[in-house]
Short mmCIF file of C-alpha atoms in Angstrom, two decimals:
data_model
loop_
_atom_site.label_atom_id
_atom_site.label_comp_id
_atom_site.label_asym_id
_atom_site.label_seq_id
_atom_site.Cartn_x
_atom_site.Cartn_y
_atom_site.Cartn_z
CA MET Q 1500 0.00 0.00 0.00
CA TYR Q 1501 2.73 2.49 0.98
CA GLN Q 1502 5.66 0.81 -0.75
CA ALA Q 1503 5.61 3.00 -3.86
CA ASN Q 1504 5.48 6.21 -1.82
CA ILE Q 1505 8.00 5.58 0.95
CA ASP Q 1506 11.54 6.93 0.92
CA ALA Q 1507 14.40 6.06 3.27
CA LYS Q 1508 17.72 7.88 3.20
CA PRO Q 1509 20.67 7.97 5.61
CA THR Q 1510 20.93 11.24 7.51
CA SER Q 1511 24.64 11.46 6.63
CA LEU Q 1512 27.33 9.38 4.97
CA ASN Q 1513 28.59 7.65 8.13
CA SER Q 1514 25.33 7.66 10.08
CA THR Q 1515 23.25 4.71 11.23
CA LEU Q 1516 20.19 6.98 11.35
CA VAL Q 1517 17.67 6.92 8.52
CA ARG Q 1518 15.22 9.63 7.50
CA LEU Q 1519 11.86 8.16 6.49
CA SER Q 1520 9.31 10.03 4.41
CA LEU Q 1521 6.00 8.91 3.01
CA LYS Q 1522 3.71 10.69 0.58
CA GLY Q 1523 -0.04 10.39 0.86
CA THR Q 1524 -3.35 12.11 1.45
CA HIS Q 1525 -4.06 10.88 4.99
CA PRO Q 1526 -1.51 12.40 7.41
CA LYS Q 1527 -2.76 10.49 10.48
CA GLU Q 1528 -2.53 7.12 8.69
CA ILE Q 1529 0.93 7.97 7.40
CA THR Q 1530 2.10 9.01 10.87
CA ASP Q 1531 0.66 5.85 12.43
CA PHE Q 1532 2.30 3.67 9.78
CA LEU Q 1533 5.73 5.29 10.16
CA ASN Q 1534 5.52 5.09 13.95
CA MET Q 1535 4.65 1.37 13.77
CA LEU Q 1536 7.41 0.72 11.23
CA THR Q 1537 9.93 2.48 13.48
CA ALA Q 1538 8.77 0.56 16.57
CA LEU Q 1539 9.05 -2.79 14.77
CA TYR Q 1540 12.50 -1.93 13.45
CA MET Q 1541 13.73 -0.97 16.92
CA GLU Q 1542 12.22 -4.13 18.43
CA ARG Q 1543 13.94 -6.37 15.89
CA SER Q 1544 17.23 -4.54 16.35
CA LEU Q 1545 17.07 -5.13 20.10
CA GLU Q 1546 16.22 -8.81 19.60
CA LYS Q 1547 19.36 -9.24 17.51
CA ARG Q 1548 21.55 -7.58 20.17
CA ILE Q 1549 20.20 -9.27 23.28
CA PRO Q 1550 20.53 -13.07 23.28
CA TRP Q 1551 17.67 -14.84 25.01
CA PRO Q 1552 18.41 -17.91 27.11
#
């Protein structure tokens, strides 16, 4: 649904931060989607760093 309109770019050449932008006509839906995407990314990143017994 959003795949054609999403853009992800590094904030600088040596940065691990990414700037996300999404074009659309429903700002609340776009905000909710980007917030969920960010939360899932952070959750998966933490899972990779912290080994579970």
